[in-house]
Amino acid sequence: MNESMRVIYQTVLNRDPNQPEFHQAVEEVLESLGPVIESRPEYMPVVKSIVEPERIIQFRVPWYDDEGTLNVNRGFRIQMNGAIGPFKGGLRFHPSVNQSILKFLAFEQVFKNSLTGLPMGGGKGGSDFDPKGKSDAEVRRFCQSFMMELWRHIGADLDVPAGDIGVGGREIGYMFGMYRKLANEFTGVLTGKGMSYGGSLIRPEATGYGTVYFAREMLATKGKSLEGAKVAISGSGNVAQFALEKVLDLGGKPVTLSDSSGFIYDSSGIDREKLAFVMDLKNERRGRIKEYADTYGCEYTASSPEPNLNGLWGVDVDIALPCATQNEMNGEEAKMLVENGCIAVAEGANMPCTPEAIECFHENGLLFAPGKASNAGGVATSGLEMSQNSLRLNWSREEVDQRLEEIMVNIHKNTADTAKEFGMEGNYVAGANIAGFLKVAEAMEAQGLL
Ligand code: NDP
C-alpha cells in the first residue's frame, strides 16, 4: 500500500479499531488504488471520504416468540455511498451480524454496484436475528417489527434493500407487506419480490448464474471452459443452488455443497434431480445438508470446530466457487486447491477468500474473480427489477437472462481491461476495485464531495 493510502487506512483503524471485516475490505481496495492516485492525485479527497458511510441507522427490533416471550434484536442499515444512485444492497439475518460485517458488505457493494453500469449506490443492512429453527409466524413477526422502524429510512428513490444470508423470498414478502401498509404506497422499495407483486424473473437465479458466467469468461481467456470440469461449490443456499444449476447447463460436474454443519462430497456428481432434492431440502423443509448424504449415500464431513478448516477445499477439483460466507477459505485451504490442480476460483459469496488465499492464487497463476465482480449479477438483476417496477412492466425470463449475461460479460471485460491499463494484467481484484472506484469518484467530485 502506498504512503498516502496507508495514512487513510490508519485513520480507519483508529476510528473503529474493533471492525476487522471492515478493515479487511478497506485494505484490499486501498492497496489497489495506489496507482490511480499517482495518476489522478485530485481523487485523494474522494478516497478519504469513501471509507466513511454517509449514514448508519441502528435500531431495536422487539418481537414475540410463539411462547409469548419478548425478544429484542438489533437492526441496522448502512447507507454507504449514494453518489451514483439510490443506496442498494441486501439485508442479512444471521446471529453474527454486527456493524463491522455490514460496513464491509456495504463498502464492497459501492464498487460492485458501480461495476454493473447501473445507477445504484451502495448500502447493506440486517439484524443479528437467527431465522434457523424459528416458526413461520415468528419470522413474520420479526420481519414486521424490523420494517416498523426501517420503513422511514428507505424508499424507491432513496434506498432499496434486497435479500442476503437468511433473507429470501419469504422474508422479503413479509417486509414488503409491512412497508406497503406503513408507507401507504406500492413502490419498488425492495427487490427479490415474488412474481405476483412486482418481482423479476431470474432474480433468484441471478447471483449464482452471474458468478458462473463470469467464471466462463475468465476461463475463455485461457482457451478453457466449464465443459467436463469438476467443480467444488460451498454453501447450499440461494447463490450455491443456482451456481450449481448454471455449472450443469455449461457441462460441468459439481461435486460438493455445504452448510454451517458440514459438507457433502458426491464423486458421481450432483445432477439436476439431486439439485431439486437440495432445493426442496433447503428452501421448503429448511433441513441440513447431511440429509443429502443420507439419501444418496455419499461422503459427509461435519464442520470441524476449527473455523475454515472443514476440508471442503481439500477435494480434487478444476474450479472452486465459494458461495457461503466471508472468510470461509484461508491460505492453507487455497494451497490445497492449488496442489490439487485447480485452475480457477470465482467468488459467489462476498469476501469468502482471505487475503492469504487470494495471494496464494495470484502467486500460483490461478484465475481469481473477486465477489464484487463475479457476484454482481444479483444486484444487477435487482437493478433490472427496479427498472421493471418503474416501467410497470415485466420482462420475459429470456430477456432478463440475456441482460444479466451481457452485464456479466461487460463486467469481466471492464475489470480485465482496467487491470491491464494500470499495469496489473490478469489481476481481477485490482481491475474491479479501480474500475468500480473511478465512476463513483467522478460522481462524488462532480457533486462537491458532500
Ligand atoms: P443463504 O442464506 O441462502 O445461504 C447461505 C449458505 O451459506 C447456507 O448454506 C449457510 O448454511 C451457509 N453459511 C452461512 N453462514 C455460514 C457460516 N458462518 N459458516 C458456514 N456456512 C455458512 O444466503 P445466500 O446464498 O443469499 O448468500 C451467500 C453468500 O452470497 C453471502 O456471502 C452473500 O453476501 C453473498 N451474496 C448473495 C447475493 C444474493 O443475491 N443472495 C448477492 C451477492 C452476494 P446454514 O444454512 O447452515 O447457515
Coordinates of C-alpha atoms and ligand atoms in Angstrom, one line a residue:
M1 CA 0.0 0.0 0.0
N2 CA 1.5 3.4 -0.9
E3 CA 2.1 6.0 1.8
S4 CA -1.0 8.3 1.2
M5 CA -3.3 5.2 1.3
R6 CA -1.6 4.0 4.5
V7 CA -2.5 7.3 6.2
I8 CA -6.1 6.8 5.3
Y9 CA -6.1 3.2 6.3
Q10 CA -4.6 4.2 9.7
T11 CA -7.5 6.7 10.3
V12 CA -10.0 3.9 9.6
L13 CA -8.2 1.6 12.1
N14 CA -8.1 4.3 14.7
R15 CA -11.7 5.3 14.3
D16 CA -13.1 1.8 14.6
P17 CA -10.5 -0.5 16.0
N18 CA -13.0 -3.3 16.5
Q19 CA -14.1 -3.8 13.0
P20 CA -11.8 -6.4 11.4
E21 CA -14.0 -7.4 8.5
F22 CA -14.4 -3.7 7.5
H23 CA -10.6 -3.2 7.8
Q24 CA -10.0 -6.2 5.6
A25 CA -12.3 -4.9 2.8
V26 CA -10.9 -1.4 3.0
E27 CA -7.3 -2.6 3.0
E28 CA -7.8 -4.6 -0.2
V29 CA -9.3 -1.6 -2.0
L30 CA -6.7 0.9 -0.8
E31 CA -3.9 -1.4 -1.9
S32 CA -5.4 -1.3 -5.4
L33 CA -5.9 2.4 -5.5
G34 CA -2.2 3.5 -5.2
P35 CA -1.6 3.6 -9.0
V36 CA -4.9 5.5 -9.5
I37 CA -3.9 8.3 -7.1
E38 CA -0.5 8.6 -8.6
S39 CA -2.1 9.4 -12.0
R40 CA -5.1 11.2 -10.5
P41 CA -4.0 12.9 -7.3
E42 CA -7.2 15.1 -7.3
Y43 CA -9.1 11.9 -6.2
M44 CA -7.3 11.8 -2.9
P45 CA -10.2 13.6 -1.0
V46 CA -12.6 11.1 -2.6
V47 CA -10.7 8.2 -1.0
K48 CA -10.8 9.9 2.4
S49 CA -14.5 10.2 2.1
I50 CA -15.4 6.9 0.5
V51 CA -14.3 4.9 3.6
E52 CA -16.8 6.7 5.8
P53 CA -20.5 5.7 5.5
E54 CA -22.9 8.5 4.6
R55 CA -25.2 7.4 7.3
I56 CA -25.6 4.5 9.8
I57 CA -29.0 3.6 11.2
Q58 CA -29.2 1.3 14.2
F59 CA -32.4 0.3 15.9
R60 CA -34.2 -2.0 18.3
V61 CA -36.3 -4.9 16.9
P62 CA -38.7 -6.3 19.6
W63 CA -40.7 -9.3 18.7
Y64 CA -42.7 -12.0 20.5
D65 CA -41.9 -15.7 20.0
D66 CA -44.5 -18.5 20.0
E67 CA -44.3 -18.8 23.7
G68 CA -45.3 -15.2 24.1
T69 CA -41.8 -14.1 25.3
L70 CA -40.4 -10.8 24.2
N71 CA -37.1 -11.0 22.3
V72 CA -35.1 -8.0 21.4
N73 CA -32.7 -8.0 18.4
R74 CA -30.6 -5.2 16.8
G75 CA -31.4 -3.9 13.3
F76 CA -29.1 -1.9 11.1
R77 CA -28.9 -0.1 7.7
I78 CA -25.6 1.2 6.4
Q79 CA -26.1 3.8 3.7
M80 CA -22.6 3.8 2.5
N81 CA -22.5 5.8 -0.7
G82 CA -25.3 7.4 -2.8
A83 CA -23.2 9.3 -5.3
I84 CA -24.3 7.3 -8.4
G85 CA -27.9 6.3 -7.4
P86 CA -30.2 5.3 -4.6
F87 CA -28.5 3.1 -1.9
K88 CA -28.8 -0.5 -2.8
G89 CA -27.8 -3.7 -1.1
G90 CA -29.1 -6.7 0.8
L91 CA -30.4 -7.4 4.3
R92 CA -28.7 -10.2 6.2
F93 CA -30.3 -12.0 9.1
H94 CA -27.6 -14.0 10.9
P95 CA -26.5 -14.1 14.6
S96 CA -23.0 -12.9 13.5
V97 CA -24.3 -9.6 12.1
N98 CA -22.7 -6.5 13.6
Q99 CA -21.6 -3.1 12.3
S100 CA -18.2 -4.4 11.1
I101 CA -19.7 -7.1 8.9
L102 CA -22.4 -4.8 7.5
K103 CA -19.9 -2.0 6.8
F104 CA -17.6 -4.4 4.9
L105 CA -20.5 -5.6 2.9
A106 CA -21.8 -2.0 2.2
F107 CA -18.3 -0.9 1.2
E108 CA -17.9 -3.8 -1.2
Q109 CA -21.4 -3.0 -2.5
V110 CA -20.4 0.5 -3.6
F111 CA -17.8 -0.8 -6.0
K112 CA -19.9 -3.8 -7.1
N113 CA -22.9 -1.6 -8.0
S114 CA -20.7 0.8 -9.9
L115 CA -19.3 -2.1 -11.9
T116 CA -22.8 -3.2 -13.1
G117 CA -23.0 0.1 -15.0
L118 CA -26.5 0.7 -13.5
P119 CA -27.3 3.8 -11.4
M120 CA -27.1 2.3 -7.9
G121 CA -25.3 3.5 -4.8
G122 CA -24.1 1.1 -2.1
G123 CA -25.7 0.0 1.2
K124 CA -26.3 -3.0 3.4
G125 CA -28.3 -3.9 6.4
G126 CA -29.7 -6.6 8.5
S127 CA -30.0 -8.0 12.0
D128 CA -28.4 -10.4 14.5
F129 CA -31.7 -12.4 14.4
D130 CA -31.2 -16.1 13.7
P131 CA -34.0 -17.4 11.5
K132 CA -32.9 -21.0 12.0
G133 CA -35.4 -23.1 14.0
K134 CA -37.9 -20.3 14.1
S135 CA -41.5 -20.9 13.1
D136 CA -43.0 -19.2 10.1
A137 CA -45.1 -17.0 12.5
E138 CA -42.0 -15.9 14.4
V139 CA -40.2 -15.0 11.2
R140 CA -43.2 -13.0 10.1
R141 CA -43.5 -11.1 13.4
F142 CA -39.8 -10.4 13.3
C143 CA -39.8 -9.1 9.7
Q144 CA -42.8 -6.9 10.5
S145 CA -41.2 -5.4 13.6
F146 CA -37.9 -4.9 11.6
M147 CA -39.8 -2.9 8.9
M148 CA -41.7 -0.9 11.5
E149 CA -38.5 1.1 12.0
L150 CA -36.7 0.6 8.7
W151 CA -39.5 1.9 6.5
R152 CA -38.9 5.6 7.4
H153 CA -35.3 5.3 6.2
I154 CA -35.9 3.7 2.8
G155 CA -37.8 4.3 -0.5
A156 CA -37.8 3.5 -4.2
D157 CA -35.7 6.7 -4.9
L158 CA -33.7 6.6 -1.6
D159 CA -32.6 3.2 -0.5
V160 CA -33.8 -0.2 -2.0
P161 CA -32.9 -3.2 0.1
A162 CA -32.9 -6.8 -1.1
G163 CA -32.1 -10.3 0.4
D164 CA -28.8 -11.8 1.6
I165 CA -28.0 -14.6 4.0
G166 CA -31.1 -15.6 5.9
V167 CA -33.3 -13.3 3.8
G168 CA -35.1 -14.9 0.9
G169 CA -38.4 -14.6 -0.9
R170 CA -40.4 -15.3 2.3
E171 CA -38.8 -12.6 4.4
I172 CA -38.9 -10.1 1.5
G173 CA -42.6 -10.8 1.2
Y174 CA -43.3 -10.1 4.9
M175 CA -41.2 -6.9 4.9
F176 CA -42.8 -5.6 1.7
G177 CA -46.3 -6.2 3.1
M178 CA -45.4 -4.1 6.2
Y179 CA -43.8 -1.4 4.2
R180 CA -46.8 -1.1 1.9
K181 CA -49.1 -0.7 5.0
L182 CA -46.9 1.8 6.8
A183 CA -46.0 4.0 3.8
N184 CA -49.4 3.6 2.2
E185 CA -47.9 3.2 -1.3
F186 CA -47.0 0.4 -3.6
T187 CA -43.5 1.0 -5.0
G188 CA -40.4 -1.0 -5.8
V189 CA -38.9 -0.3 -2.4
L190 CA -37.4 -3.9 -2.1
T191 CA -36.1 -6.2 -4.7
G192 CA -36.3 -10.0 -4.7
K193 CA -40.1 -9.7 -4.5
G194 CA -42.4 -12.5 -5.5
M195 CA -43.7 -12.6 -9.1
S196 CA -47.2 -11.8 -8.1
Y197 CA -46.3 -8.4 -6.6
G198 CA -43.6 -6.9 -8.7
G199 CA -40.7 -9.3 -8.7
S200 CA -38.4 -10.0 -11.7
L201 CA -37.9 -13.4 -13.4
I202 CA -34.3 -14.6 -13.0
R203 CA -33.7 -12.5 -9.8
P204 CA -33.5 -15.7 -7.6
E205 CA -31.1 -17.3 -10.1
A206 CA -29.0 -14.1 -10.9
T207 CA -26.2 -14.2 -8.4
G208 CA -25.3 -17.9 -9.0
Y209 CA -25.8 -17.7 -12.7
G210 CA -23.8 -14.5 -12.9
T211 CA -20.9 -16.0 -11.0
V212 CA -20.7 -18.9 -13.4
Y213 CA -21.0 -16.5 -16.5
F214 CA -18.0 -14.6 -15.1
A215 CA -16.1 -17.9 -14.5
R216 CA -16.8 -18.9 -18.1
E217 CA -15.4 -15.5 -19.4
M218 CA -12.3 -15.9 -17.3
L219 CA -11.7 -19.5 -18.4
A220 CA -12.2 -18.4 -22.1
T221 CA -9.2 -16.0 -21.8
K222 CA -7.1 -19.2 -21.4
G223 CA -8.9 -21.1 -24.0
K224 CA -10.6 -23.2 -21.4
S225 CA -14.3 -23.9 -20.5
L226 CA -16.5 -25.5 -17.9
E227 CA -17.3 -28.5 -20.1
G228 CA -16.3 -31.6 -18.2
A229 CA -14.7 -29.6 -15.3
K230 CA -15.1 -30.8 -11.7
V231 CA -16.4 -28.0 -9.6
A232 CA -16.4 -27.5 -5.8
I233 CA -19.2 -25.3 -4.5
S234 CA -19.7 -24.3 -0.9
G235 CA -23.0 -23.3 0.7
S236 CA -26.3 -24.7 -0.3
G237 CA -28.4 -21.5 -0.2
N238 CA -29.6 -19.2 -2.9
V239 CA -26.3 -18.5 -4.5
A240 CA -24.9 -22.0 -4.3
Q241 CA -28.1 -23.6 -5.7
F242 CA -28.2 -21.5 -8.9
A243 CA -24.4 -21.5 -9.4
L244 CA -24.7 -25.3 -9.4
E245 CA -27.6 -25.2 -11.9
K246 CA -25.6 -23.0 -14.3
V247 CA -22.5 -25.2 -14.0
L248 CA -24.7 -28.1 -15.1
D249 CA -26.0 -26.0 -18.0
L250 CA -22.5 -25.4 -19.2
G251 CA -21.4 -29.1 -18.9
G252 CA -19.5 -29.0 -15.6
K253 CA -19.7 -31.6 -12.8
P254 CA -20.4 -30.1 -9.4
V255 CA -19.3 -32.4 -6.6
T256 CA -19.7 -30.6 -3.3
L257 CA -22.2 -28.5 -1.3
S258 CA -22.1 -27.4 2.4
D259 CA -24.0 -25.7 5.2
S260 CA -22.7 -24.5 8.5
S261 CA -22.9 -28.0 9.9
G262 CA -20.7 -29.7 7.3
F263 CA -20.2 -30.6 3.6
I264 CA -21.1 -33.4 1.2
Y265 CA -18.7 -34.8 -1.5
D266 CA -20.6 -36.6 -4.2
S267 CA -17.9 -38.0 -6.6
S268 CA -20.6 -39.2 -9.0
G269 CA -21.7 -35.5 -9.5
I270 CA -24.7 -33.5 -8.3
D271 CA -27.2 -33.8 -11.2
R272 CA -30.5 -31.9 -11.7
E273 CA -32.5 -34.5 -9.8
K274 CA -30.2 -34.2 -6.8
L275 CA -30.3 -30.4 -7.1
A276 CA -34.1 -30.5 -7.0
F277 CA -33.8 -32.5 -3.7
V278 CA -31.4 -29.8 -2.3
M279 CA -33.8 -27.0 -3.3
D280 CA -36.7 -28.8 -1.5
L281 CA -34.5 -29.6 1.5
K282 CA -33.2 -26.1 1.9
N283 CA -36.0 -23.8 0.7
E284 CA -39.1 -25.7 1.8
R285 CA -38.2 -28.1 4.6
R286 CA -35.2 -26.0 5.8
G287 CA -33.2 -29.1 6.7
R288 CA -29.5 -29.8 7.0
I289 CA -27.2 -30.9 4.0
K290 CA -26.4 -34.1 5.9
E291 CA -29.7 -35.4 4.6
Y292 CA -28.3 -35.3 1.1
A293 CA -25.5 -37.8 2.1
D294 CA -28.1 -40.0 4.0
T295 CA -30.3 -40.1 0.9
Y296 CA -27.7 -40.5 -1.9
G297 CA -25.0 -42.5 0.1
C298 CA -22.1 -40.1 -0.5
E299 CA -19.4 -38.7 1.9
Y300 CA -20.4 -36.2 4.6
T301 CA -17.9 -34.4 6.8
A302 CA -19.1 -32.5 9.8
S303 CA -17.6 -29.0 10.3
S304 CA -14.5 -29.1 12.4
P305 CA -14.6 -26.9 15.5
E306 CA -11.7 -25.0 13.8
P307 CA -13.2 -22.3 11.7
N308 CA -12.4 -22.6 8.0
L309 CA -10.7 -26.0 8.2
N310 CA -13.6 -28.3 7.4
G311 CA -11.9 -29.9 4.4
L312 CA -14.2 -28.9 1.6
W313 CA -11.4 -27.2 -0.2
G314 CA -9.2 -30.3 0.0
V315 CA -11.2 -32.1 -2.7
D316 CA -9.6 -32.6 -6.1
V317 CA -11.4 -30.1 -8.5
D318 CA -10.7 -27.9 -11.5
I319 CA -12.8 -25.0 -10.4
A320 CA -13.9 -23.7 -7.0
L321 CA -16.9 -21.5 -6.3
P322 CA -17.1 -20.4 -2.7
C323 CA -20.8 -19.4 -2.2
A324 CA -21.4 -19.5 1.6
T325 CA -20.0 -16.6 3.6
Q326 CA -17.0 -14.3 4.3
N327 CA -13.6 -15.8 5.1
E328 CA -14.6 -19.3 4.5
M329 CA -11.4 -20.2 2.7
N330 CA -8.0 -19.4 4.2
G331 CA -4.4 -19.5 2.8
E332 CA -3.9 -23.2 3.8
E333 CA -7.1 -24.2 2.0
A334 CA -6.2 -22.2 -1.0
K335 CA -2.9 -24.1 -1.1
M336 CA -4.7 -27.4 -1.1
L337 CA -6.7 -26.3 -4.1
V338 CA -3.5 -25.3 -5.9
E339 CA -1.9 -28.6 -5.1
N340 CA -4.9 -30.4 -6.5
G341 CA -4.6 -28.6 -9.8
C342 CA -7.5 -26.2 -9.5
I343 CA -7.2 -23.5 -12.3
A344 CA -9.9 -21.0 -11.4
V345 CA -11.8 -19.6 -8.4
A346 CA -14.8 -17.3 -8.7
E347 CA -16.4 -15.9 -5.5
G348 CA -20.2 -16.3 -5.3
A349 CA -20.2 -15.1 -1.7
N350 CA -18.8 -11.8 -0.5
M351 CA -15.2 -11.9 0.5
P352 CA -15.1 -15.7 1.1
C353 CA -11.4 -15.9 0.4
T354 CA -9.0 -14.4 3.0
P355 CA -6.2 -12.1 1.8
E356 CA -3.7 -15.0 2.2
A357 CA -5.9 -17.2 0.0
I358 CA -6.0 -14.6 -2.7
E359 CA -2.3 -14.1 -2.5
C360 CA -1.8 -17.8 -3.0
F361 CA -4.0 -17.8 -6.1
H362 CA -2.1 -14.9 -7.6
E363 CA 1.3 -16.3 -6.8
N364 CA 0.3 -19.6 -8.5
G365 CA -1.2 -18.1 -11.6
L366 CA -4.8 -19.2 -10.9
L367 CA -7.7 -17.2 -12.4
F368 CA -9.3 -15.5 -9.5
A369 CA -12.6 -13.5 -9.6
P370 CA -13.4 -11.3 -6.5
G371 CA -17.0 -11.3 -5.4
K372 CA -17.5 -7.7 -6.1
A373 CA -17.1 -8.5 -9.8
S374 CA -18.3 -12.1 -10.1
N375 CA -21.3 -12.0 -7.8
A376 CA -22.6 -8.6 -9.1
G377 CA -25.2 -10.4 -11.2
G378 CA -27.6 -10.4 -8.2
V379 CA -27.6 -6.7 -7.7
A380 CA -27.6 -6.1 -11.4
T381 CA -30.8 -8.1 -11.8
S382 CA -32.2 -6.2 -8.8
G383 CA -31.5 -3.1 -10.8
L384 CA -33.4 -4.6 -13.7
E385 CA -36.3 -5.4 -11.2
M386 CA -36.3 -1.7 -10.2
S387 CA -36.5 -0.7 -13.9
Q388 CA -39.4 -3.0 -14.5
N389 CA -41.2 -1.6 -11.4
S390 CA -40.7 1.9 -12.6
L391 CA -42.0 1.0 -16.1
R392 CA -44.8 -1.1 -14.6
L393 CA -43.8 -3.9 -16.9
N394 CA -42.5 -7.5 -16.6
W395 CA -39.8 -8.7 -18.9
S396 CA -39.6 -12.3 -20.0
R397 CA -37.2 -14.9 -18.5
E398 CA -35.1 -14.9 -21.7
E399 CA -34.9 -11.1 -21.8
V400 CA -33.7 -10.8 -18.2
D401 CA -31.2 -13.6 -18.5
Q402 CA -29.8 -12.1 -21.7
R403 CA -29.4 -8.7 -20.0
L404 CA -27.8 -10.4 -17.0
E405 CA -25.3 -12.3 -19.2
E406 CA -24.5 -9.1 -21.2
I407 CA -23.8 -7.3 -17.9
M408 CA -21.5 -10.1 -16.6
V409 CA -19.6 -10.2 -19.9
N410 CA -19.2 -6.4 -19.7
I411 CA -18.0 -6.5 -16.0
H412 CA -15.5 -9.1 -17.0
K413 CA -14.2 -7.1 -19.9
N414 CA -14.1 -3.8 -17.9
T415 CA -12.2 -5.4 -14.9
A416 CA -9.8 -7.2 -17.2
D417 CA -9.1 -4.1 -19.4
T418 CA -8.8 -1.8 -16.3
A419 CA -6.2 -4.2 -14.7
K420 CA -4.2 -4.2 -17.9
E421 CA -4.4 -0.4 -18.3
F422 CA -2.9 0.0 -14.8
G423 CA -0.2 -2.5 -15.4
M424 CA -1.7 -5.4 -13.5
E425 CA -2.9 -7.7 -16.3
G426 CA -4.8 -10.7 -15.1
N427 CA -5.4 -9.2 -11.6
Y428 CA -9.2 -9.0 -11.4
V429 CA -9.1 -7.8 -7.8
A430 CA -7.2 -4.6 -8.8
G431 CA -9.3 -4.3 -12.0
A432 CA -12.6 -4.5 -10.1
N433 CA -11.5 -2.1 -7.4
I434 CA -10.2 0.5 -9.8
A435 CA -13.0 0.3 -12.3
G436 CA -15.6 0.5 -9.6
F437 CA -13.9 3.4 -7.9
L438 CA -13.4 5.6 -10.9
K439 CA -17.1 6.0 -11.7
V440 CA -18.0 6.7 -8.1
A441 CA -15.1 9.1 -7.7
E442 CA -16.1 11.1 -10.7
A443 CA -19.6 11.4 -9.4
M444 CA -18.5 12.4 -5.9
E445 CA -16.1 15.0 -7.2
A446 CA -18.7 16.5 -9.5
Q447 CA -21.2 16.7 -6.6
G448 CA -18.8 18.6 -4.4
L449 CA -17.7 15.8 -2.2
L450 CA -20.6 16.1 0.2
Ligands
NDP1 P1 -28.4 -18.2 2.0 O1 -28.8 -17.8 3.4 O2 -29.4 -18.5 1.0 O3 -27.3 -19.3 2.1 C1 -26.1 -19.2 2.8 C2 -25.4 -20.5 2.8 O4 -24.1 -20.4 3.4 C3 -26.1 -21.6 3.6 O5 -25.8 -22.9 3.1 C4 -25.5 -21.4 5.0 O6 -25.6 -22.6 5.8 C5 -24.1 -21.1 4.7 N1 -23.5 -20.3 5.7 C6 -23.9 -19.0 6.1 N2 -23.1 -18.6 7.1 C7 -22.2 -19.6 7.3 C8 -21.2 -19.7 8.3 N3 -20.9 -18.7 9.1 N4 -20.4 -20.8 8.2 C9 -20.7 -21.8 7.3 N5 -21.7 -21.7 6.4 C10 -22.4 -20.6 6.4 O7 -27.5 -16.9 1.5 P2 -27.1 -16.5 0.0 O8 -26.9 -17.7 -0.8 O9 -28.0 -15.5 -0.5 O10 -25.7 -15.8 0.3 C11 -24.5 -16.5 0.3 C12 -23.3 -15.5 0.1 O11 -23.5 -14.8 -1.2 C13 -23.2 -14.4 1.1 O12 -21.8 -14.1 1.3 C14 -23.9 -13.2 0.5 O13 -23.5 -12.0 1.0 C15 -23.5 -13.4 -1.0 N6 -24.3 -12.7 -2.0 C16 -25.6 -13.0 -2.1 C17 -26.4 -12.4 -3.0 C18 -27.8 -12.8 -3.3 O14 -28.4 -12.3 -4.3 N7 -28.5 -13.6 -2.4 C19 -25.8 -11.4 -3.9 C20 -24.4 -11.2 -3.8 C21 -23.7 -11.9 -2.8 P3 -26.6 -22.6 7.1 O15 -27.9 -22.7 6.4 O16 -26.2 -23.8 7.9 O17 -26.4 -21.3 7.8

